[in-house]
Tab-separated table of C-alpha atoms and ligand atoms in Angstrom:
chain	number	residue	atom	x	y	z
A	291	MET	CA	44.836	-6.343	-57.182
A	292	LYS	CA	43.446	-7.183	-60.629
A	293	LYS	CA	42.517	-4.124	-62.693
A	294	LYS	CA	40.640	-3.607	-65.956
A	295	ILE	CA	43.263	-1.862	-68.103
A	296	ALA	CA	43.233	-0.319	-71.574
A	297	VAL	CA	46.556	0.222	-73.376
A	298	PHE	CA	46.545	2.646	-76.316
A	299	GLY	CA	49.326	1.869	-78.810
A	300	THR	CA	50.754	-1.573	-79.642
A	301	GLY	CA	54.302	-0.604	-80.618
A	302	TYR	CA	57.534	-1.642	-78.891
A	303	VAL	CA	56.426	-0.124	-75.560
A	304	GLY	CA	52.643	-0.531	-75.718
A	305	LEU	CA	52.568	-4.185	-76.761
A	306	VAL	CA	55.209	-5.320	-74.257
A	307	THR	CA	53.391	-3.370	-71.517
A	308	ALA	CA	49.949	-4.744	-72.489
A	309	VAL	CA	51.140	-8.354	-72.675
A	310	GLY	CA	53.167	-8.024	-69.469
A	311	LEU	CA	50.230	-6.475	-67.539
A	312	ALA	CA	47.949	-9.281	-68.739
A	313	ASP	CA	50.535	-11.864	-67.737
A	314	ILE	CA	50.838	-10.489	-64.188
A	315	GLY	CA	47.087	-10.802	-63.690
A	316	HIS	CA	45.255	-7.787	-65.132
A	317	ASP	CA	42.435	-7.812	-67.659
A	318	VAL	CA	43.831	-5.904	-70.622
A	319	PHE	CA	42.299	-4.264	-73.689
A	320	ALA	CA	45.048	-3.303	-76.170
A	321	VAL	CA	43.857	-0.639	-78.624
A	322	ASP	CA	45.406	0.419	-81.915
A	323	ILE	CA	44.055	2.519	-84.789
A	324	ASP	CA	45.866	0.238	-87.255
A	325	ARG	CA	43.161	-2.348	-87.968
A	326	THR	CA	45.518	-4.631	-89.887
A	327	ARG	CA	47.849	-4.724	-86.919
A	328	VAL	CA	44.907	-5.490	-84.591
A	329	LYS	CA	43.862	-8.368	-86.856
A	330	ASP	CA	47.398	-9.791	-86.824
A	331	LEU	CA	47.703	-9.398	-83.058
A	332	LYS	CA	44.462	-11.300	-82.510
A	333	LYS	CA	46.061	-14.209	-84.402
A	334	GLY	CA	49.186	-13.937	-82.234
A	335	TYR	CA	51.352	-12.383	-84.972
A	336	LEU	CA	53.918	-9.854	-83.730
A	337	PRO	CA	54.531	-6.632	-85.753
A	338	PHE	CA	58.215	-6.755	-84.762
A	339	TYR	CA	60.755	-9.168	-83.282
A	340	GLU	CA	61.184	-9.047	-79.501
A	341	PRO	CA	62.715	-12.105	-77.763
A	342	GLY	CA	60.227	-13.923	-75.522
A	343	LEU	CA	57.208	-11.747	-76.392
A	344	LYS	CA	55.481	-14.141	-78.798
A	345	LYS	CA	55.297	-16.966	-76.232
A	346	ILE	CA	53.825	-14.795	-73.457
A	347	MET	CA	51.406	-13.163	-75.876
A	348	LYS	CA	50.101	-16.565	-76.973
A	349	THR	CA	49.618	-17.557	-73.316
A	350	VAL	CA	47.598	-14.486	-72.371
A	351	ILE	CA	45.518	-14.637	-75.563
A	352	THR	CA	44.665	-18.304	-74.876
A	353	ALA	CA	43.821	-17.460	-71.249
A	354	GLY	CA	41.524	-14.650	-72.454
A	355	LYS	CA	43.473	-12.104	-70.387
A	356	ILE	CA	44.110	-9.766	-73.312
A	357	HIS	CA	41.856	-8.467	-76.087
A	358	PHE	CA	42.916	-6.476	-79.139
A	359	SER	CA	40.624	-3.858	-80.640
A	360	SER	CA	40.408	-0.623	-82.583
A	361	GLU	CA	37.305	0.545	-80.666
A	362	SER	CA	38.688	3.057	-78.190
A	363	ASP	CA	35.297	3.925	-76.627
A	364	LYS	CA	34.614	0.328	-75.588
A	365	ALA	CA	38.116	0.032	-74.156
A	366	VAL	CA	37.773	3.220	-72.095
A	367	ASN	CA	34.291	2.469	-70.767
A	368	ARG	CA	35.257	-0.988	-69.516
A	369	SER	CA	38.579	0.064	-67.926
A	370	ASP	CA	39.585	1.638	-64.602
A	371	VAL	CA	43.050	2.536	-65.877
A	372	ILE	CA	44.152	3.669	-69.328
A	373	PHE	CA	47.812	3.514	-70.451
A	374	ILE	CA	48.837	5.639	-73.426
A	375	ALA	CA	51.972	4.358	-75.168
A	376	VAL	CA	51.748	5.880	-78.644
A	377	GLY	CA	54.761	7.156	-80.634
A	378	THR	CA	56.219	10.632	-80.132
A	379	PRO	CA	58.695	10.681	-83.053
A	380	PRO	CA	60.987	13.691	-83.715
A	381	LEU	CA	59.867	16.463	-86.083
A	382	GLU	CA	62.345	17.949	-88.590
A	383	ASP	CA	63.425	20.594	-86.064
A	384	GLY	CA	64.040	17.988	-83.326
A	385	ARG	CA	60.904	18.739	-81.299
A	386	ALA	CA	58.783	15.730	-80.272
A	387	ASP	CA	55.714	15.216	-82.484
A	388	LEU	CA	52.861	14.944	-79.950
A	389	SER	CA	50.018	14.608	-82.487
A	390	GLN	CA	49.430	10.879	-81.866
A	391	LEU	CA	49.496	11.493	-78.107
A	392	ARG	CA	47.001	14.339	-78.304
A	393	ASN	CA	44.648	12.256	-80.473
A	394	ALA	CA	44.796	9.340	-78.037
A	395	VAL	CA	44.193	11.583	-75.006
A	396	ASP	CA	41.288	13.318	-76.798
A	397	CYS	CA	39.762	9.891	-77.537
A	398	VAL	CA	40.039	8.868	-73.890
A	399	ILE	CA	38.722	12.176	-72.520
A	400	GLU	CA	35.774	12.066	-74.948
A	401	ASP	CA	34.717	8.661	-73.589
A	402	LEU	CA	35.427	9.424	-69.914
A	403	ASP	CA	32.282	8.462	-68.005
A	404	SER	CA	33.642	7.775	-64.517
A	405	SER	CA	36.764	8.164	-62.362
A	406	LYS	CA	39.797	6.754	-64.177
A	407	VAL	CA	43.584	7.020	-64.027
A	408	ILE	CA	45.206	7.896	-67.355
A	409	ILE	CA	48.866	6.787	-67.369
A	410	ILE	CA	51.089	8.300	-70.059
A	411	LYS	CA	53.988	6.016	-70.983
A	412	SER	CA	55.030	7.774	-74.182
A	413	THR	CA	58.205	9.840	-73.794
A	414	VAL	CA	57.157	13.497	-73.761
A	415	PRO	CA	58.883	16.881	-73.284
A	416	PRO	CA	58.801	18.312	-69.736
A	417	GLY	CA	55.557	20.120	-69.033
A	418	THR	CA	53.404	17.971	-71.342
A	419	ILE	CA	51.390	16.279	-68.577
A	420	ASP	CA	50.694	19.558	-66.798
A	421	ALA	CA	49.559	21.069	-70.119
A	422	LEU	CA	47.243	18.100	-70.805
A	423	LYS	CA	45.761	18.377	-67.296
A	424	GLU	CA	45.176	22.079	-67.832
A	425	LEU	CA	43.591	21.520	-71.246
A	426	HIS	CA	41.197	18.843	-69.945
A	427	SER	CA	40.730	20.158	-66.395
A	428	ALA	CA	36.922	20.326	-66.661
A	429	GLU	CA	36.428	16.703	-67.730
A	430	LEU	CA	39.066	15.481	-65.273
A	431	GLU	CA	37.416	17.340	-62.392
A	432	SER	CA	33.863	16.306	-63.285
A	433	THR	CA	34.827	12.617	-63.478
A	434	LYS	CA	37.427	12.752	-60.648
A	435	SER	CA	39.985	11.379	-63.087
A	436	GLU	CA	43.742	11.960	-63.113
A	437	ILE	CA	46.564	12.024	-65.689
A	438	VAL	CA	49.948	10.712	-64.492
A	439	PHE	CA	53.320	10.034	-66.157
A	440	CYS	CA	54.996	6.651	-65.736
A	441	PRO	CA	58.102	6.524	-67.973
A	442	GLU	CA	59.194	3.260	-69.578
A	443	PHE	CA	62.806	2.100	-69.499
A	444	LEU	CA	62.475	-0.856	-71.890
A	445	ARG	CA	65.391	-1.659	-74.218
A	446	GLU	CA	64.668	-3.271	-77.577
A	447	GLY	CA	65.950	-6.834	-77.570
A	448	THR	CA	65.517	-7.137	-73.795
A	449	ALA	CA	62.137	-5.393	-73.365
A	450	VAL	CA	60.389	-8.457	-71.906
A	451	HIS	CA	63.194	-8.946	-69.372
A	452	ASP	CA	63.138	-5.221	-68.562
A	453	PHE	CA	59.354	-5.293	-67.976
A	454	TYR	CA	59.669	-8.075	-65.387
A	455	HIS	CA	62.932	-6.766	-63.878
A	456	PRO	CA	62.710	-2.964	-63.763
A	457	ASP	CA	65.468	-1.056	-61.955
A	458	ARG	CA	62.866	1.365	-60.633
A	459	LEU	CA	59.252	2.467	-60.975
A	460	VAL	CA	58.912	6.212	-61.484
A	461	ILE	CA	55.443	7.690	-60.928
A	462	GLY	CA	54.915	11.341	-61.839
A	463	SER	CA	51.628	12.301	-60.191
A	464	ASP	CA	50.021	15.170	-58.253
A	465	SER	CA	47.587	12.722	-56.682
A	466	ASP	CA	48.618	10.184	-54.016
A	467	THR	CA	45.554	8.071	-54.770
A	468	ALA	CA	46.475	7.811	-58.456
A	469	ALA	CA	50.104	7.069	-57.562
A	470	ARG	CA	48.995	4.269	-55.249
A	471	ILE	CA	46.898	2.765	-58.058
A	472	VAL	CA	49.946	2.734	-60.370
A	473	ASP	CA	52.101	1.225	-57.630
A	474	ASP	CA	49.434	-1.436	-57.081
A	475	ILE	CA	49.252	-2.328	-60.787
A	476	PHE	CA	52.978	-3.092	-60.930
A	477	PHE	CA	53.173	-4.753	-57.508
A	478	PRO	CA	53.774	-8.259	-58.953
A	479	VAL	CA	57.005	-7.083	-60.656
A	480	VAL	CA	57.914	-4.231	-58.297
A	481	GLY	CA	56.572	-4.871	-54.798
A	482	LYS	CA	57.518	-8.528	-54.645
A	483	ARG	CA	61.107	-7.775	-55.681
A	484	ASP	CA	61.635	-4.660	-53.570
A	485	VAL	CA	62.188	-2.487	-56.628
A	486	PRO	CA	62.557	1.201	-55.656
A	487	VAL	CA	59.414	3.255	-56.336
A	488	LEU	CA	60.017	6.976	-56.863
A	489	LYS	CA	56.941	9.201	-56.586
A	490	CYS	CA	57.490	12.731	-57.857
A	491	SER	CA	55.850	15.529	-59.819
A	492	PRO	CA	54.840	14.788	-63.425
A	493	VAL	CA	57.431	17.245	-64.760
A	494	SER	CA	60.224	15.658	-62.709
A	495	ALA	CA	59.181	12.245	-64.019
A	496	GLU	CA	59.266	13.578	-67.592
A	497	MET	CA	62.754	14.973	-66.926
A	498	ILE	CA	63.901	11.670	-65.348
A	499	LYS	CA	63.053	9.874	-68.577
A	500	TYR	CA	64.851	12.387	-70.815
A	501	SER	CA	67.789	12.670	-68.403
A	502	SER	CA	68.259	8.889	-68.197
A	503	ASN	CA	68.543	8.586	-71.973
A	504	VAL	CA	70.770	11.658	-72.181
A	505	MET	CA	73.124	10.188	-69.564
A	506	LEU	CA	73.216	6.808	-71.352
A	507	ALA	CA	73.809	8.440	-74.733
A	508	ALA	CA	76.530	10.670	-73.279
A	509	ARG	CA	78.293	7.644	-71.786
A	510	ILE	CA	78.462	5.962	-75.161
A	511	ALA	CA	79.510	9.165	-76.926
A	512	VAL	CA	82.369	9.658	-74.451
A	513	MET	CA	83.569	6.062	-74.852
A	514	ASN	CA	83.508	6.413	-78.634
A	515	GLU	CA	85.614	9.581	-78.508
A	516	LEU	CA	88.052	7.891	-76.108
A	517	ALA	CA	88.177	5.054	-78.647
A	518	GLU	CA	89.101	7.523	-81.384
A	519	MET	CA	91.890	8.849	-79.150
A	520	SER	CA	93.043	5.288	-78.397
A	521	GLU	CA	93.531	4.586	-82.100
A	522	THR	CA	96.091	7.389	-82.234
A	523	VAL	CA	97.966	6.810	-78.965
A	524	GLY	CA	97.891	2.985	-79.114
A	525	SER	CA	95.848	2.398	-75.946
A	526	ASP	CA	93.093	-0.225	-75.901
A	527	ILE	CA	89.490	0.922	-75.292
A	528	ILE	CA	88.620	-2.460	-73.745
A	529	GLU	CA	91.334	-1.933	-71.147
A	530	ILE	CA	90.171	1.645	-70.607
A	531	ALA	CA	86.537	0.537	-70.160
A	532	ALA	CA	87.657	-2.104	-67.671
A	533	GLY	CA	89.728	0.334	-65.651
A	534	VAL	CA	87.170	3.132	-65.673
A	535	GLY	CA	84.300	0.728	-65.002
A	536	LEU	CA	85.929	-0.486	-61.790
A	537	ASP	CA	85.193	2.893	-60.261
A	538	SER	CA	82.043	2.212	-58.225
A	539	ARG	CA	80.792	5.705	-59.062
A	540	ILE	CA	80.910	4.886	-62.770
A	541	GLY	CA	80.145	1.156	-62.994
A	542	ASN	CA	81.048	-1.063	-65.905
A	543	SER	CA	77.900	-1.258	-68.008
A	544	PHE	CA	77.221	0.749	-71.120
A	545	LEU	CA	80.905	1.422	-71.800
A	546	ASN	CA	81.185	-0.504	-75.079
A	547	ALA	CA	82.656	1.573	-77.874
A	548	GLY	CA	81.139	0.991	-81.287
A	549	PRO	CA	79.884	2.676	-84.490
A	550	GLY	CA	77.792	5.189	-82.542
A	551	PHE	CA	74.452	4.651	-80.830
A	552	GLY	CA	71.399	3.974	-83.009
A	553	GLY	CA	67.806	3.124	-82.217
A	554	SER	CA	64.720	5.318	-82.093
A	555	CYS	CA	65.213	6.747	-78.610
A	556	PHE	CA	68.587	8.261	-77.809
A	557	GLY	CA	68.688	10.625	-80.790
A	558	LYS	CA	65.018	11.527	-80.405
A	559	ASP	CA	65.254	12.183	-76.661
A	560	VAL	CA	68.513	14.143	-76.790
A	561	SER	CA	67.153	16.416	-79.537
A	562	GLY	CA	63.767	16.562	-77.795
A	563	LEU	CA	65.361	17.847	-74.594
A	564	VAL	CA	67.660	20.293	-76.382
A	565	THR	CA	64.778	21.824	-78.364
A	566	ALA	CA	62.503	21.940	-75.311
A	567	ALA	CA	65.262	23.795	-73.444
A	568	ALA	CA	65.918	26.165	-76.349
A	569	ALA	CA	62.189	27.031	-76.386
A	570	ARG	CA	62.722	28.219	-72.802
A	571	GLY	CA	65.845	30.170	-73.697
A	572	VAL	CA	68.222	27.574	-72.245
A	573	GLU	CA	71.129	26.405	-74.453
A	574	LEU	CA	72.171	22.829	-73.514
A	575	GLY	CA	75.491	23.066	-75.374
A	576	LEU	CA	77.164	19.985	-73.921
A	577	ILE	CA	74.057	17.797	-74.393
A	578	ARG	CA	73.591	19.067	-77.949
A	579	GLU	CA	77.161	17.980	-78.729
A	580	ILE	CA	76.259	14.339	-77.965
A	581	LEU	CA	74.459	14.134	-81.308
A	582	THR	CA	77.224	15.876	-83.282
A	583	SER	CA	79.786	13.538	-81.752
A	584	ASN	CA	77.650	10.450	-82.358
A	585	ASP	CA	76.987	11.307	-85.998
A	586	LYS	CA	80.759	11.392	-86.565
A	587	GLN	CA	81.181	7.828	-85.278
A	588	ARG	CA	78.812	6.186	-87.729
A	589	LEU	CA	81.071	6.531	-90.740
A	590	ARG	CA	84.320	5.600	-88.957
A	591	PRO	CA	84.214	1.866	-89.778
A	592	ALA	CA	84.071	2.719	-93.500
A	593	LEU	CA	86.872	5.301	-93.226
A	594	ARG	CA	89.092	2.846	-91.340
A	595	LEU	CA	88.483	0.248	-94.040
A	596	GLU	CA	89.421	2.754	-96.757
A	597	LYS	CA	92.618	3.578	-94.861
A	598	ALA	CA	93.436	-0.119	-94.606
A	599	VAL	CA	92.713	-1.238	-98.203
A	600	GLY	CA	93.169	1.964	-100.197
A	601	SER	CA	90.733	2.729	-103.034
A	602	LEU	CA	87.352	1.054	-102.534
A	603	ARG	CA	86.466	1.160	-106.251
A	604	GLY	CA	85.601	-2.346	-107.475
A	605	LYS	CA	86.365	-3.911	-104.073
A	606	LYS	CA	83.974	-6.583	-102.742
A	607	ILE	CA	83.019	-5.661	-99.167
A	608	ALA	CA	80.926	-7.789	-96.773
A	609	VAL	CA	78.894	-5.715	-94.278
A	610	LEU	CA	77.752	-7.853	-91.341
A	611	GLY	CA	74.915	-6.361	-89.283
A	612	LEU	CA	72.085	-4.009	-90.338
A	613	ALA	CA	70.059	-3.822	-87.076
A	614	PHE	CA	70.990	-0.966	-84.718
A	615	LYS	CA	71.862	-3.563	-82.069
A	616	ALA	CA	71.719	-7.327	-81.653
A	617	GLU	CA	68.476	-9.179	-80.861
A	618	THR	CA	66.229	-6.797	-82.778
A	619	ASP	CA	65.030	-6.415	-86.372
A	620	ASP	CA	64.882	-2.640	-85.937
A	621	VAL	CA	67.230	-0.680	-88.221
A	622	ARG	CA	66.313	2.835	-87.098
A	623	GLY	CA	69.484	4.864	-86.576
A	624	SER	CA	71.720	1.981	-87.662
A	625	ALA	CA	75.275	2.891	-88.768
A	626	ALA	CA	74.719	0.499	-91.704
A	627	PHE	CA	72.925	3.279	-93.623
A	628	ASP	CA	75.955	5.592	-93.422
A	629	VAL	CA	78.526	2.847	-94.032
A	630	ILE	CA	76.825	1.205	-97.042
A	631	GLU	CA	76.020	4.567	-98.633
A	632	TYR	CA	79.681	5.610	-98.328
A	633	LEU	CA	81.042	2.321	-99.674
A	634	THR	CA	78.697	2.226	-102.675
A	635	GLU	CA	79.380	5.883	-103.480
A	636	LYS	CA	83.103	5.031	-103.531
A	637	GLY	CA	82.404	2.281	-106.059
A	638	ALA	CA	82.617	-0.761	-103.792
A	639	GLN	CA	80.389	-3.789	-104.369
A	640	VAL	CA	78.620	-4.404	-101.061
A	641	LYS	CA	77.032	-7.625	-99.883
A	642	ALA	CA	75.175	-7.146	-96.582
A	643	HIS	CA	73.857	-9.679	-94.095
A	644	ASP	CA	71.751	-9.566	-90.924
A	645	PRO	CA	70.031	-12.502	-89.164
A	646	LEU	CA	66.744	-10.568	-88.755
A	647	ALA	CA	66.817	-7.013	-90.053
A	648	GLU	CA	67.376	-7.519	-93.804
A	649	TYR	CA	63.729	-6.897	-94.774
A	650	ASN	CA	63.456	-3.663	-92.762
A	651	PHE	CA	66.785	-2.406	-94.098
A	652	ILE	CA	65.861	-3.002	-97.746
A	653	ARG	CA	62.506	-1.294	-97.076
A	654	ASP	CA	64.185	1.817	-95.617
A	655	PHE	CA	67.412	2.072	-97.627
A	656	LYS	CA	66.563	3.222	-101.130
A	657	LYS	CA	70.100	3.484	-102.516
A	658	LYS	CA	71.480	1.109	-105.155
A	659	GLY	CA	74.795	-0.731	-105.483
A	660	TYR	CA	74.372	-3.250	-102.670
A	661	SER	CA	72.642	-6.584	-102.150
A	662	CYS	CA	71.632	-8.652	-99.130
A	663	THR	CA	72.384	-12.347	-98.646
A	664	GLU	CA	70.517	-15.013	-96.690
A	665	LEU	CA	73.701	-16.658	-95.437
A	666	VAL	CA	76.660	-14.873	-93.882
A	667	GLU	CA	79.014	-17.089	-95.954
A	668	ASP	CA	77.485	-15.698	-99.151
A	669	ALA	CA	78.235	-12.149	-98.054
A	670	LEU	CA	81.840	-13.147	-97.255
A	671	LYS	CA	82.462	-15.166	-100.439
A	672	LYS	CA	85.440	-13.667	-102.336
A	673	ALA	CA	85.164	-10.486	-100.241
A	674	ASP	CA	88.266	-8.285	-100.128
A	675	ALA	CA	87.289	-7.172	-96.620
A	676	ALA	CA	84.499	-7.413	-94.033
A	677	ILE	CA	82.967	-4.854	-91.652
A	678	ILE	CA	81.105	-6.030	-88.529
A	679	LEU	CA	78.526	-3.422	-87.429
A	680	THR	CA	76.125	-5.325	-85.119
A	681	GLU	CA	77.101	-7.524	-82.198
A	682	TRP	CA	75.091	-10.590	-83.240
A	683	LYS	CA	76.151	-13.843	-81.574
A	684	GLU	CA	76.469	-15.347	-85.077
A	685	TYR	CA	79.310	-12.898	-85.859
A	686	ARG	CA	80.919	-13.255	-82.430
A	687	ASN	CA	81.310	-16.973	-83.177
A	688	LEU	CA	82.605	-16.623	-86.746
A	689	SER	CA	85.490	-19.043	-87.260
A	690	PRO	CA	88.757	-17.716	-88.694
A	691	GLU	CA	89.076	-20.900	-90.790
A	692	CYS	CA	85.641	-20.326	-92.318
A	693	LEU	CA	86.471	-16.728	-93.212
A	694	ALA	CA	89.892	-17.691	-94.541
A	695	GLY	CA	88.135	-20.220	-96.782
A	696	CYS	CA	85.439	-17.744	-97.964
A	697	MET	CA	87.173	-14.406	-98.264
A	698	LYS	CA	89.713	-13.265	-100.826
A	699	GLY	CA	91.203	-10.479	-98.661
A	700	ARG	CA	92.365	-10.600	-95.037
A	701	VAL	CA	91.055	-7.329	-93.536
A	702	ILE	CA	88.256	-7.155	-90.954
A	703	ILE	CA	86.882	-3.986	-89.349
A	704	ASP	CA	85.314	-5.189	-86.108
A	705	SER	CA	83.444	-2.037	-84.996
A	706	ARG	CA	81.994	-3.861	-81.953
A	707	ASN	CA	85.204	-5.552	-80.744
A	708	ILE	CA	83.448	-8.915	-80.573
A	709	ILE	CA	85.656	-11.385	-82.477
A	710	ASP	CA	88.648	-13.238	-81.061
A	711	VAL	CA	91.380	-11.195	-82.704
A	712	ASN	CA	94.245	-13.502	-81.793
A	713	ALA	CA	92.548	-16.459	-83.459
A	714	PHE	CA	92.020	-14.403	-86.624
A	715	ARG	CA	95.574	-13.089	-86.589
A	716	SER	CA	96.853	-16.640	-86.634
A	717	GLU	CA	94.880	-17.162	-89.863
A	718	GLY	CA	96.639	-14.163	-91.395
A	719	PHE	CA	93.868	-11.621	-90.828
A	720	THR	CA	94.451	-7.984	-89.879
A	721	VAL	CA	91.644	-6.968	-87.551
A	722	PHE	CA	90.893	-3.312	-86.789
A	723	GLY	CA	88.751	-3.013	-83.667
A	724	THR	CA	87.190	0.243	-82.448
A	725	GLY	CA	89.529	1.964	-80.031
A	726	MET	CA	92.633	-0.096	-80.662
A	727	VAL	CA	95.354	0.024	-83.292
A	728	GLU	CA	96.913	-3.351	-83.929
A	729	VAL	CA	95.842	-5.751	-81.221
A	730	LYS	CA	98.888	-7.307	-79.586
A	731	PRO	CA	98.200	-10.876	-78.341
A	732	LYS	CA	98.210	-9.880	-74.663
A	733	LEU	CA	95.283	-11.999	-73.505
A	734	LYS	CA	93.789	-15.271	-74.640
A	735	SER	CA	90.676	-13.584	-75.908
A	736	ARG	CA	90.102	-9.958	-76.814
A	737	ASN	CA	86.438	-9.723	-76.146
A	738	ARG	CA	85.552	-7.435	-73.295
A	739	SER	CA	83.957	-9.776	-70.795
A	740	ASP	CA	86.878	-12.246	-70.914
A	741	PHE	CA	89.281	-9.343	-70.576
A	742	MET	CA	87.324	-7.923	-67.651
A	743	ASN	CA	87.433	-11.265	-65.844
A	744	ALA	CA	91.126	-11.747	-66.623
A	745	ALA	CA	91.966	-8.210	-65.501
A	746	ILE	CA	90.045	-8.464	-62.244
A	747	VAL	CA	91.341	-11.943	-61.401
A	748	SER	CA	94.918	-10.817	-61.974
A	749	MET	CA	94.624	-7.848	-59.569
B	815	UDX	C1	67.277	2.811	-74.893
B	815	UDX	C2	67.429	2.842	-73.376
B	815	UDX	O1	68.465	1.935	-72.976
B	815	UDX	C3	66.109	2.430	-72.715
B	815	UDX	O2	66.236	2.541	-71.312
B	815	UDX	C4	65.000	3.364	-73.206
B	815	UDX	O3	63.757	3.000	-72.628
B	815	UDX	C5	64.911	3.302	-74.723
B	815	UDX	O4	66.175	3.655	-75.311
B	815	UDX	P1	67.351	0.995	-76.814
B	815	UDX	O5	67.632	2.189	-77.666
B	815	UDX	O6	66.264	0.081	-77.191
B	815	UDX	O7	67.025	1.497	-75.268
B	815	UDX	O8	68.666	0.105	-76.719
B	815	UDX	P2	70.066	0.270	-75.955
B	815	UDX	O9	70.443	-1.064	-75.482
B	815	UDX	O10	70.022	1.386	-75.004
B	815	UDX	O11	71.102	0.654	-77.158
B	815	UDX	C6	70.987	1.896	-77.794
B	815	UDX	C7	72.196	2.041	-78.740
B	815	UDX	O12	73.396	2.200	-77.971
B	815	UDX	C8	72.428	0.812	-79.641
B	815	UDX	O13	72.817	1.247	-80.935
B	815	UDX	C9	73.585	0.098	-78.960
B	815	UDX	O14	74.360	-0.670	-79.872
B	815	UDX	C10	74.379	1.276	-78.424
B	815	UDX	N1	75.251	0.926	-77.298
B	815	UDX	C11	74.700	0.475	-76.140
B	815	UDX	C12	76.633	1.100	-77.422
B	815	UDX	O15	77.117	1.511	-78.469
B	815	UDX	N2	77.435	0.810	-76.355
B	815	UDX	C13	76.926	0.346	-75.181
B	815	UDX	O16	77.710	0.078	-74.268
B	815	UDX	C14	75.514	0.168	-75.072
């Protein structure tokens, strides 16, 4: 049933949620304190790249289903439901910074004039919702309002897809009525597709969010350490991922070794959980190690290059990929920072390329000694070696002939195992993938999905 909804925060989570809710039939007021951003959003300009979002946003703006504003009071008074999806970035000591969340909740509580459901989507430490309910118990009681937690599981680069195809809807609420309202709001993407709906306490829902990201981060950290082992014993991490992934209890997604996980969530949520536990006298030693292990991986592509070509001083190195993953312009937590800093400190001349993230990288990386190029060929021209850090389709499809024509040297560090090694070997290249030593031409193509199919077919 159509609801009047306010969404506080128009970042990666808030904007996708606001546009998606408008598109599935609700009347949405998206609120942000950043007036410039609100102005841009009204014109249909996106503050970041997210595949498919621009088109849907234009549709719902034209249909008058979404309004952008900085006036929080108006948004609260006209809405039955208020989503809060503001940032909770990590503080120096790893704890989650809840200042934006508290400000947004204070704004909403101040303007509460009737019974409303306040849905927190921001990732918060366990116990946050209960503390907010305690703090504002008088206003909540007097207006018969409720605060619930409804974690988001959106991935950058596929956030629009993830909004319309959630694996589950988790509702952390002490009130059945409020939980039913949340369930109702998402019915068009949940009810119609029989998506599991888990109703639980707010603190369990907060822990489900943290635990999901911890499990995903751990999976990647384990695969990256197995990759390190593979490079010494001569096994092949793609074969290991295929074999392990065939175990129905493990499954075959999220087993790709690489230069360590990046992004704004895994690191933040792992350290957020570890510090929240430590504050309660609980030492999460194994979970804490995920970050130590991951930090080690980020420099490995540069170290493998140094081992392959010797001294880096004066060498021309092409670094392909600055975004923390493909299909995003977000560079937060990208291994490119570690790799380019190391190379330039060792005296290499670095030319970097990324289809989308160049501007954000230059904005955030203040070191000297490197430059960015518009075209991938310009980064590769006369390069002694190349390092692939992000699994962009453009790099997956690089032709060996093109690189042989552009580059001076014949060494490639493919940290994402995405190029067809056999084709490059036949052009005289030595390719070092993550988790393999020297790739023997065992299968037509070395990328993982082809291998997976070949392996399974041949069983
Ligand atoms: C993550 C969670 O997946 C999502 O559910 C949560 O809501 C937010 O945090 P995101 O960080 O946007 O999403 O992207 P994700 O696809 O999870 O990738 C995170 C990092 O892990 C990237 O650096 C990616 O390259 C890396 N990764 C992912 C691997 O190295 N190997 C894999 O197999 C998968």
